Amino acid sequence: MKILGIDTSTMTTSLAIIEDHRILGEYSVTGELSHSERVMEMLEELFAKHSFEVKDIDLFVSGKGPGSFTGLRIGITIIKTLAQALKKEGMGISTLAALAHGYPGEKLIVPILDARRERVYTGAYLWEDGELKNIIPDTVISWKDWVKELDGRRATILGPGISTFEEEIKKESFLEIAPSSFHQVRASQLCFLGLRDYEKGIRQNLYEITPNYVKKSQAEREWEGRHHG
């Protein structure tokens, strides 16, 4: 079974193809160009390295967030369009779960993304019997409140949000920061999570795959303010 994964939820565009439990290729770029400017070229380059084509993909997977509002829409739109055109299946997978899945630690795993205004997109995960469990659901919360929520439980912090909150994390003796190689979302981890769910018999309605924004966008908040203020 071949799976294509795309993540556009952060500043990094990440694409991967796996076949069963083996990575066939993975391509990640972080830079000034937007996801829309680089993702199609990256897709072409990734498939150029293999003897099969996009029509040979069995399952299309995208990071569904939380993360960048604009970025999330791009990744999800691409996988839904490809899956629909090729009459294949698609899945949306938590970006935070993908971050956590790439880390093999025994402690609580806490991925973070910067949600601005001293807040983080975050959740808590733990490996149990070889499977990643979501202990605290994905949310958006102020860093101070999140520290209280963790309540002294020893945890490893990872993800792009480290660059913003590193000094705050270091103030908490029960928290440790994962090595920098674990701070980037990898599309291969989305693929592995998609495969895990697929093998369990889980299917997603292609038309119901939507971004998990966790919070309302600025535009939505402004609209509500104008109409309900």
C-alpha positions as MATLAB code, in Angstrom:
seq = 'MKILGIDTSTMTTSLAIIEDHRILGEYSVTGELSHSERVMEMLEELFAKHSFEVKDIDLFVSGKGPGSFTGLRIGITIIKTLAQALKKEGMGISTLAALAHGYPGEKLIVPILDARRERVYTGAYLWEDGELKNIIPDTVISWKDWVKELDGRRATILGPGISTFEEEIKKESFLEIAPSSFHQVRASQLCFLGLRDYEKGIRQNLYEITPNYVKKSQAEREWEGRHHG';
ca = [
       0.000    0.000    0.000;
       1.457    3.341   -1.085;
       0.616    6.489    0.894;
       1.390   10.107    0.024;
       1.574   12.562    2.925;
       1.633   16.364    2.762;
       2.034   18.805    5.618;
       1.704   22.562    5.150;
       0.675   23.505    8.694;
       3.943   25.282    9.622;
       6.665   27.250    7.815;
       7.950   23.907    6.493;
       6.450   22.170    3.478;
       6.914   18.421    3.922;
       6.013   15.623    1.498;
       6.583   11.891    1.822;
       5.711    8.608    0.183;
       5.702    5.361    2.133;
       4.956    1.833    1.018;
       3.593   -0.206    3.890;
       6.051    0.566    6.723;
       8.949    1.778    4.562;
       9.753    5.370    3.571;
      10.293    5.587   -0.205;
      11.011    9.293   -0.213;
      10.676   12.410    1.914;
      11.177   16.037    0.945;
      11.009   19.018    3.320;
      11.679   22.680    2.588;
      11.616   25.654    4.953;
      11.968   29.051    3.339;
      10.413   32.328    2.294;
       8.321   30.953   -0.580;
       4.730   30.104    0.254;
       3.483   26.506    0.330;
       1.448   27.137   -2.823;
       4.582   28.284   -4.657;
       6.644   25.193   -3.871;
       4.413   22.218   -3.120;
       3.513   21.211   -6.699;
       7.133   21.434   -7.831;
       8.152   19.345   -4.827;
       5.518   16.742   -5.725;
       6.840   16.512   -9.280;
      10.421   16.114   -8.067;
       9.433   13.445   -5.540;
       7.635   11.322   -8.147;
      10.442   11.855  -10.681;
      12.659    9.705   -8.439;
      10.332    6.692   -8.675;
       8.993    4.339  -11.331;
       5.363    4.830  -10.275;
       3.007    7.796  -10.680;
       0.569    9.670   -8.496;
      -2.266    7.465   -9.819;
      -0.557    4.519   -8.095;
      -0.995    6.065   -4.639;
      -3.616    4.234   -2.563;
      -4.153    6.750    0.254;
      -3.609   10.515    0.445;
      -2.917   12.024    3.875;
      -2.594   15.644    4.997;
      -1.790   17.332    8.278;
      -5.079   18.867    9.437;
      -3.602   21.130   12.069;
      -3.641   22.936   14.290;
      -1.325   25.367   12.561;
      -1.249   28.118    9.959;
      -4.770   28.920    8.714;
      -3.703   29.473    5.105;
      -1.202   26.621    5.107;
      -3.672   24.048    6.385;
      -6.133   24.762    3.601;
      -3.453   24.223    0.944;
      -2.397   20.761    2.093;
      -5.930   19.514    2.664;
      -7.193   20.902   -0.648;
      -4.399   19.117   -2.537;
      -5.001   15.691   -0.993;
      -8.775   15.981   -1.372;
      -8.439   17.025   -5.020;
      -6.031   14.203   -5.851;
      -8.056   11.587   -3.984;
     -11.306   12.689   -5.593;
      -9.834   12.827   -9.120;
      -8.218    9.388   -8.783;
     -11.120    7.835   -6.841;
      -8.862    7.016   -3.906;
      -9.188    7.587   -0.167;
      -7.959   10.500    1.926;
      -7.294   11.276    5.578;
      -6.612   14.292    7.737;
      -4.185   13.623   10.610;
      -3.300   15.830   13.594;
      -0.130   17.798   12.975;
       0.697   17.540   16.674;
       0.242   13.765   16.607;
       2.679   13.571   13.681;
       5.264   15.556   15.656;
       4.835   13.292   18.670;
       4.899   10.111   16.572;
       8.393   10.915   15.369;
       9.798   10.883   18.903;
      10.447    7.544   20.651;
      10.692    8.809   24.241;
       9.159    7.097   27.276;
       7.971   10.286   29.007;
       4.945   12.379   28.154;
       5.533   13.887   24.696;
       4.343   17.471   24.302;
       4.519   18.995   20.791;
       4.100   22.763   20.564;
       3.455   25.279   17.801;
       3.516   29.025   18.343;
      -0.083   30.313   18.362;
       1.094   33.917   19.011;
       0.161   36.148   21.951;
       2.138   33.851   24.303;
      -0.092   30.906   23.442;
       0.704   27.469   22.055;
      -1.075   24.872   19.958;
      -0.344   21.749   21.930;
      -1.488   18.408   23.277;
       0.074   15.536   25.222;
       0.958   12.095   23.898;
       2.421    8.915   25.352;
       3.703    5.651   23.901;
       1.838    2.698   25.407;
       2.388   -0.884   24.211;
       3.988    0.336   21.005;
       1.173    2.718   20.081;
       0.979    6.490   20.436;
      -1.890    7.570   22.692;
      -3.367   11.073   22.887;
      -3.479   11.839   26.634;
      -4.567   15.495   26.469;
      -6.504   16.532   23.306;
      -5.043   19.123   20.932;
      -5.839   22.634   22.091;
      -4.699   26.252   22.078;
      -3.737   27.650   25.464;
      -1.484   30.255   27.045;
       1.948   28.902   27.935;
       1.453   29.748   31.614;
      -1.855   27.886   31.764;
      -0.337   24.942   29.898;
       2.433   24.624   32.487;
      -0.279   24.476   35.168;
      -2.176   21.856   33.159;
       0.881   19.626   32.945;
       0.994   19.805   36.734;
       4.610   18.807   37.214;
       4.438   15.678   35.023;
       7.811   14.983   33.468;
       7.554   15.692   29.758;
       9.623   16.185   26.623;
       8.788   19.290   24.598;
       9.332   19.366   20.837;
       8.162   21.168   17.726;
       8.613   24.486   15.883;
       7.298   26.392   18.918;
      10.564   25.691   20.744;
      12.191   28.691   19.068;
       9.651   31.002   20.742;
       9.282   29.326   24.150;
      12.745   27.852   24.786;
      13.593   30.180   27.674;
      10.220   29.607   29.325;
      10.586   25.839   29.007;
      14.021   25.908   30.618;
      12.534   27.553   33.715;
      10.495   24.403   34.461;
      12.578   21.631   36.049;
      10.136   18.880   35.028;
      10.340   19.754   31.315;
      13.081   18.861   28.868;
      13.589   19.870   25.244;
      13.976   17.163   22.614;
      16.967   17.287   20.231;
      16.469   19.768   17.376;
      16.040   16.985   14.799;
      12.578   16.328   16.281;
      11.272   19.897   16.030;
      10.048   19.746   12.427;
       6.831   18.175   11.189;
       7.650   15.222    8.931;
       5.137   14.061    6.353;
       6.359   10.472    6.763;
       4.918   10.463   10.284;
       1.537   11.539    8.892;
       1.773    8.581    6.504;
       2.551    6.123    9.293;
      -0.372    7.416   11.374;
      -2.630    7.202    8.331;
      -1.505    3.617    7.751;
      -2.118    2.770   11.408;
      -5.693    4.058   11.221;
      -6.316    2.412    7.852;
      -5.152   -0.968    9.133;
      -7.580   -0.563   12.044;
     -10.414   -0.164    9.564;
     -10.796    3.589   10.134;
     -12.016    5.510    7.077;
     -12.685    9.225    6.627;
     -15.294   10.802    4.411;
     -13.288   12.790    1.880;
     -15.793   15.650    1.915;
     -15.665   15.956    5.683;
     -11.879   16.357    5.990;
     -11.411   19.919    7.221;
      -8.659   21.865    9.000;
      -8.631   21.722   12.802;
      -8.100   25.389   13.552;
      -8.753   24.891   17.300;
      -9.501   28.596   17.507;
     -11.380   31.011   15.284;
      -9.376   32.905   12.694;
      -8.765   36.635   13.084;
     -11.192   37.307   10.238;
     -13.912   35.254   11.949;
     -13.380   37.050   15.259;
     -13.521   40.446   13.565;
     -16.712   39.472   11.695;
     -18.372   38.343   14.916;
     -17.252   41.543   16.606;
     -18.903   43.647   13.906;
     -22.138   41.657   13.892;
     -22.540   40.983   17.595;
     -20.764   43.906   19.154;
];
